[in-house]
Amino acid sequence: MSVPDKIYISYNNVHKLCQKTAQHILEKNERPDIIIAITGGGLIPARIIRSFLKVKGEKNIPIQAIGLSLYEDLGLENKVETIGKEVIRTQWLDLGALEKHFDSMIGKKILIVDEVDDTRTTLHYAITELQKEVEDQQKKLNRLNEKTEFSIFVLHNKDKPKKAELPKEMIESGHYIAAVTVPDKWLCYPWEAQDIDEHTVLSVEQGNN
Ligand SMILES: O=P(O)(O)OC[C@H]1O[C@H](OP(=O)(O)OP(=O)(O)O)[C@H](O)[C@@H]1O
């Protein structure tokens, strides 16, 4: 069967992919302490997976949002080709708010959530900068021996050559989780739909419900 040019994804499908991933994370006993959503596409999956990661007697997992945009998407001129510089921060962690839950991010399990891993530029930037953030805290507090565990969850990983890498040990240890790997096609998410009823019908026809 040929792959359609556009892949339609319903809200139901997003919900179930989050549920499946949460079960997987809980089975591995790796419930995160903090969820970091990459806005805007990571927000809805982050909120849904939090419900499925809820455990009786435990507090809700705090969600922090970071905003990352690719230069090309912002239409800026003088684009610098260096990886990392292709991304700009439009929003960053609120460490003050996090400190209401924990003393720091050091030693915590941190789940980064986005909807799609396309060229991997955004995720590479996110993990690199978040690791730096923790290292800075470790140096400041002289707590260099504690291990902070980062994981990534995306709904879809596009099967294509990537422009940037993720840490090798993250992939090898199963801390990179893509609920589905899809061909390099246009992904139509429900939150972008102008006509959600038609969108849902199309996604059901493609089996994405
Ligand atoms: O793997 P990459 O090539 O880096 O692309 C993936 C990123 O692109 C999209 O963000 P976008 O900037 O379109 O913003 P949005 O999430 O607000 O839609 C998506 O949400 C990812 O964050």
CSV table of C-alpha atoms and ligand atoms in Angstrom, one decimal:
chain,number,residue,atom,x,y,z
A,1,MET,CA,0.0,0.0,0.0
A,2,SER,CA,1.4,3.4,-0.9
A,3,VAL,CA,2.0,6.0,1.8
A,4,PRO,CA,-0.2,9.0,1.6
A,5,ASP,CA,1.4,12.4,1.1
A,6,LYS,CA,-0.3,13.7,4.2
A,7,ILE,CA,-0.7,11.7,7.4
A,8,TYR,CA,-3.7,12.7,9.4
A,9,ILE,CA,-3.6,12.2,13.2
A,10,SER,CA,-6.7,12.4,15.3
A,11,TYR,CA,-6.9,13.5,18.9
A,12,ASN,CA,-7.9,10.0,19.8
A,13,ASN,CA,-4.7,8.7,18.2
A,14,VAL,CA,-2.6,11.3,20.1
A,15,HIS,CA,-4.3,10.2,23.3
A,16,LYS,CA,-3.6,6.5,22.8
A,17,LEU,CA,0.0,7.1,21.8
A,18,CYS,CA,0.5,9.0,25.1
A,19,GLN,CA,-1.2,6.2,27.0
A,20,LYS,CA,0.9,3.5,25.4
A,21,THR,CA,4.1,5.4,26.1
A,22,ALA,CA,3.2,6.1,29.7
A,23,GLN,CA,2.5,2.4,30.3
A,24,HIS,CA,5.9,1.6,28.8
A,25,ILE,CA,7.6,4.2,31.1
A,26,LEU,CA,5.8,3.0,34.2
A,27,GLU,CA,6.6,-0.7,33.4
A,28,LYS,CA,10.3,0.3,33.3
A,29,ASN,CA,9.9,2.0,36.6
A,30,GLU,CA,11.0,5.3,35.1
A,31,ARG,CA,8.2,7.7,36.1
A,32,PRO,CA,9.6,11.2,35.6
A,33,ASP,CA,9.9,13.8,38.3
A,34,ILE,CA,9.6,16.7,35.8
A,35,ILE,CA,8.1,16.9,32.3
A,36,ILE,CA,9.5,19.6,30.0
A,37,ALA,CA,7.2,20.3,27.0
A,38,ILE,CA,8.7,22.0,24.0
A,39,THR,CA,6.1,24.5,22.9
A,40,GLY,CA,3.8,24.6,21.0
A,41,GLY,CA,3.6,21.0,19.7
A,42,GLY,CA,4.8,19.3,22.9
A,43,LEU,CA,2.2,20.9,25.1
A,44,ILE,CA,-0.8,18.7,24.4
A,45,PRO,CA,1.1,15.4,24.5
A,46,ALA,CA,2.8,16.5,27.7
A,47,ARG,CA,-0.5,17.3,29.4
A,48,ILE,CA,-2.0,14.0,28.2
A,49,ILE,CA,0.9,11.8,29.2
A,50,ARG,CA,1.0,13.4,32.7
A,51,SER,CA,-2.5,11.9,33.4
A,52,PHE,CA,-1.3,8.5,32.4
A,53,LEU,CA,1.8,8.8,34.5
A,54,LYS,CA,-0.3,9.7,37.5
A,55,VAL,CA,0.3,7.2,40.3
A,56,LYS,CA,-2.0,7.0,43.4
A,57,GLY,CA,-0.6,8.7,46.4
A,58,GLU,CA,2.0,10.6,44.3
A,59,LYS,CA,1.8,14.3,43.4
A,60,ASN,CA,1.1,15.3,39.8
A,61,ILE,CA,4.2,15.7,37.8
A,62,PRO,CA,5.1,19.4,37.2
A,63,ILE,CA,5.2,20.5,33.6
A,64,GLN,CA,7.6,23.2,32.5
A,65,ALA,CA,7.5,24.6,29.0
A,66,ILE,CA,10.4,25.7,26.9
A,67,GLY,CA,9.9,27.5,23.6
A,68,LEU,CA,12.3,26.7,20.7
A,69,SER,CA,11.9,27.8,17.1
A,70,LEU,CA,14.0,27.1,14.1
A,71,TYR,CA,15.5,30.2,12.5
A,72,GLU,CA,14.1,29.3,9.1
A,73,ASP,CA,10.6,29.1,10.6
A,74,LEU,CA,10.9,32.6,12.1
A,75,GLY,CA,11.9,34.0,8.7
A,76,LEU,CA,15.0,35.6,10.1
A,77,GLU,CA,17.8,36.7,7.7
A,78,ASN,CA,21.5,35.9,8.1
A,79,LYS,CA,20.7,32.3,9.1
A,80,VAL,CA,23.8,30.8,10.6
A,81,GLU,CA,24.3,27.2,9.5
A,82,THR,CA,25.8,25.9,12.8
A,83,ILE,CA,23.6,23.4,14.5
A,84,GLY,CA,22.4,24.8,17.8
A,85,LYS,CA,22.5,28.3,16.4
A,86,GLU,CA,19.6,27.3,14.1
A,87,VAL,CA,17.4,27.3,17.1
A,88,ILE,CA,16.4,30.2,19.2
A,89,ARG,CA,14.8,30.2,22.6
A,90,THR,CA,11.5,31.9,22.8
A,91,GLN,CA,10.9,30.7,26.4
A,92,TRP,CA,13.0,28.9,29.0
A,93,LEU,CA,12.7,27.1,32.3
A,94,ASP,CA,11.3,28.8,35.3
A,95,LEU,CA,13.7,27.5,37.9
A,96,GLY,CA,12.1,29.6,40.6
A,97,ALA,CA,8.8,27.8,40.0
A,98,LEU,CA,10.5,24.4,39.9
A,99,GLU,CA,12.1,25.0,43.2
A,100,LYS,CA,8.6,25.0,44.7
A,101,HIS,CA,8.6,21.3,43.9
A,102,PHE,CA,12.3,20.3,44.2
A,103,ASP,CA,15.6,21.9,45.4
A,104,SER,CA,17.0,21.5,41.9
A,105,MET,CA,16.9,19.3,38.8
A,106,ILE,CA,20.0,17.5,39.9
A,107,GLY,CA,19.4,13.7,40.3
A,108,LYS,CA,15.9,13.9,38.8
A,109,LYS,CA,14.2,12.0,36.0
A,110,ILE,CA,13.3,14.5,33.4
A,111,LEU,CA,11.1,13.7,30.4
A,112,ILE,CA,11.3,16.1,27.4
A,113,VAL,CA,8.2,16.0,25.2
A,114,ASP,CA,7.6,17.2,21.7
A,115,GLU,CA,5.2,16.1,19.0
A,116,VAL,CA,7.7,15.4,16.2
A,117,ASP,CA,11.3,14.6,15.6
A,118,ASP,CA,11.8,15.9,12.1
A,119,THR,CA,15.5,16.9,11.4
A,120,ARG,CA,16.3,16.4,15.2
A,121,THR,CA,17.7,20.0,15.4
A,122,THR,CA,15.2,21.1,18.1
A,123,LEU,CA,15.7,18.0,20.3
A,124,HIS,CA,19.5,18.2,20.0
A,125,TYR,CA,19.4,21.8,21.1
A,126,ALA,CA,16.9,21.0,23.9
A,127,ILE,CA,18.9,18.1,25.4
A,128,THR,CA,22.3,19.9,25.1
A,129,GLU,CA,21.0,23.1,26.8
A,130,LEU,CA,19.1,21.3,29.5
A,131,GLN,CA,22.1,19.1,30.3
A,132,LYS,CA,24.2,22.3,30.5
A,133,GLU,CA,21.6,23.8,32.9
A,134,VAL,CA,21.9,20.9,35.2
A,135,GLU,CA,25.7,20.9,35.0
A,136,ASP,CA,25.7,24.6,36.0
A,137,GLN,CA,23.5,23.8,39.0
A,138,GLN,CA,25.8,20.9,40.0
A,139,LYS,CA,28.9,23.1,39.9
A,140,LYS,CA,27.1,25.8,41.9
A,141,LEU,CA,25.9,23.4,44.6
A,142,ASN,CA,29.0,21.2,44.4
A,143,ARG,CA,27.0,18.1,43.7
A,144,LEU,CA,29.0,16.7,40.8
A,145,ASN,CA,28.4,13.0,41.6
A,146,GLU,CA,24.6,12.8,41.1
A,147,LYS,CA,23.2,11.5,37.9
A,148,THR,CA,20.3,13.2,36.3
A,149,GLU,CA,18.4,11.1,33.8
A,150,PHE,CA,17.0,12.7,30.7
A,151,SER,CA,14.4,11.0,28.5
A,152,ILE,CA,12.7,12.1,25.3
A,153,PHE,CA,9.2,11.3,24.2
A,154,VAL,CA,7.9,12.2,20.8
A,155,LEU,CA,4.6,11.1,19.2
A,156,HIS,CA,6.3,10.7,15.8
A,157,ASN,CA,9.8,10.2,14.6
A,158,LYS,CA,10.3,10.9,10.9
A,159,ASP,CA,12.4,8.2,9.2
A,160,LYS,CA,14.9,10.4,7.4
A,161,PRO,CA,18.5,11.6,7.7
A,162,LYS,CA,18.9,13.8,10.7
A,163,LYS,CA,20.7,17.1,10.9
A,164,ALA,CA,21.8,16.6,14.5
A,165,GLU,CA,22.4,13.7,16.9
A,166,LEU,CA,21.1,12.8,20.4
A,167,PRO,CA,23.5,11.4,23.0
A,168,LYS,CA,24.3,7.9,22.0
A,169,GLU,CA,23.7,6.5,25.5
A,170,MET,CA,20.2,8.0,25.5
A,171,ILE,CA,19.2,6.0,22.4
A,172,GLU,CA,21.0,2.8,23.5
A,173,SER,CA,19.5,2.9,27.0
A,174,GLY,CA,16.0,3.3,25.6
A,175,HIS,CA,15.5,6.8,26.9
A,176,TYR,CA,14.5,8.1,23.5
A,177,ILE,CA,11.0,7.0,22.9
A,178,ALA,CA,9.1,7.7,19.6
A,179,ALA,CA,5.6,6.3,19.9
A,180,VAL,CA,5.6,5.8,16.1
A,181,THR,CA,8.2,6.0,13.4
A,182,VAL,CA,6.7,7.4,10.2
A,183,PRO,CA,7.9,8.0,6.6
A,184,ASP,CA,9.0,11.5,5.8
A,185,LYS,CA,5.6,12.9,5.0
A,186,TRP,CA,3.5,15.9,6.0
A,187,LEU,CA,2.0,15.2,9.4
A,188,CYS,CA,-1.3,16.8,10.0
A,189,TYR,CA,-2.0,17.2,13.8
A,190,PRO,CA,-5.5,17.8,15.0
A,191,TRP,CA,-4.7,21.1,16.7
A,192,GLU,CA,-3.9,22.6,13.3
A,193,ALA,CA,-7.1,21.4,11.7
A,194,GLN,CA,-9.5,24.0,10.3
A,195,ASP,CA,-12.2,21.4,10.1
A,196,ILE,CA,-11.8,18.9,12.9
A,197,ASP,CA,-14.7,16.7,11.8
A,198,GLU,CA,-13.2,16.2,8.3
A,199,HIS,CA,-9.7,15.8,9.8
A,200,THR,CA,-11.0,13.1,12.1
A,201,VAL,CA,-12.7,11.2,9.3
A,202,LEU,CA,-9.5,11.3,7.2
A,203,SER,CA,-7.4,10.1,10.1
A,204,VAL,CA,-9.8,7.2,10.8
A,205,GLU,CA,-9.6,6.3,7.1
A,206,GLN,CA,-5.9,6.0,7.5
A,207,GLY,CA,-6.2,4.0,10.6
A,208,ASN,CA,-4.9,6.7,12.9
A,209,ASN,CA,-7.6,6.7,15.5
B,1,LIG,O1,13.3,18.1,14.4
B,1,LIG,P1,13.2,19.5,13.9
B,1,LIG,O2,13.5,19.7,12.4
B,1,LIG,O3,13.9,20.4,14.8
B,1,LIG,O4,11.7,19.9,14.0
B,1,LIG,C1,10.8,19.6,15.0
B,1,LIG,C2,10.3,20.9,15.7
B,1,LIG,O5,9.5,21.6,14.7
B,1,LIG,C3,8.2,21.9,15.3
B,1,LIG,O6,8.2,23.1,15.9
B,1,LIG,P2,7.8,24.4,15.3
B,1,LIG,O7,9.0,25.3,15.3
B,1,LIG,O8,7.1,24.2,14.0
B,1,LIG,O9,6.8,25.1,16.3
B,1,LIG,P3,5.4,24.6,17.0
B,1,LIG,O10,5.8,23.4,17.9
B,1,LIG,O11,5.1,25.8,17.8
B,1,LIG,O12,4.5,24.2,15.9
B,1,LIG,C4,8.0,20.8,16.3
B,1,LIG,O13,7.1,21.1,17.3
B,1,LIG,C5,9.4,20.5,16.8
B,1,LIG,O14,9.6,21.3,18.0
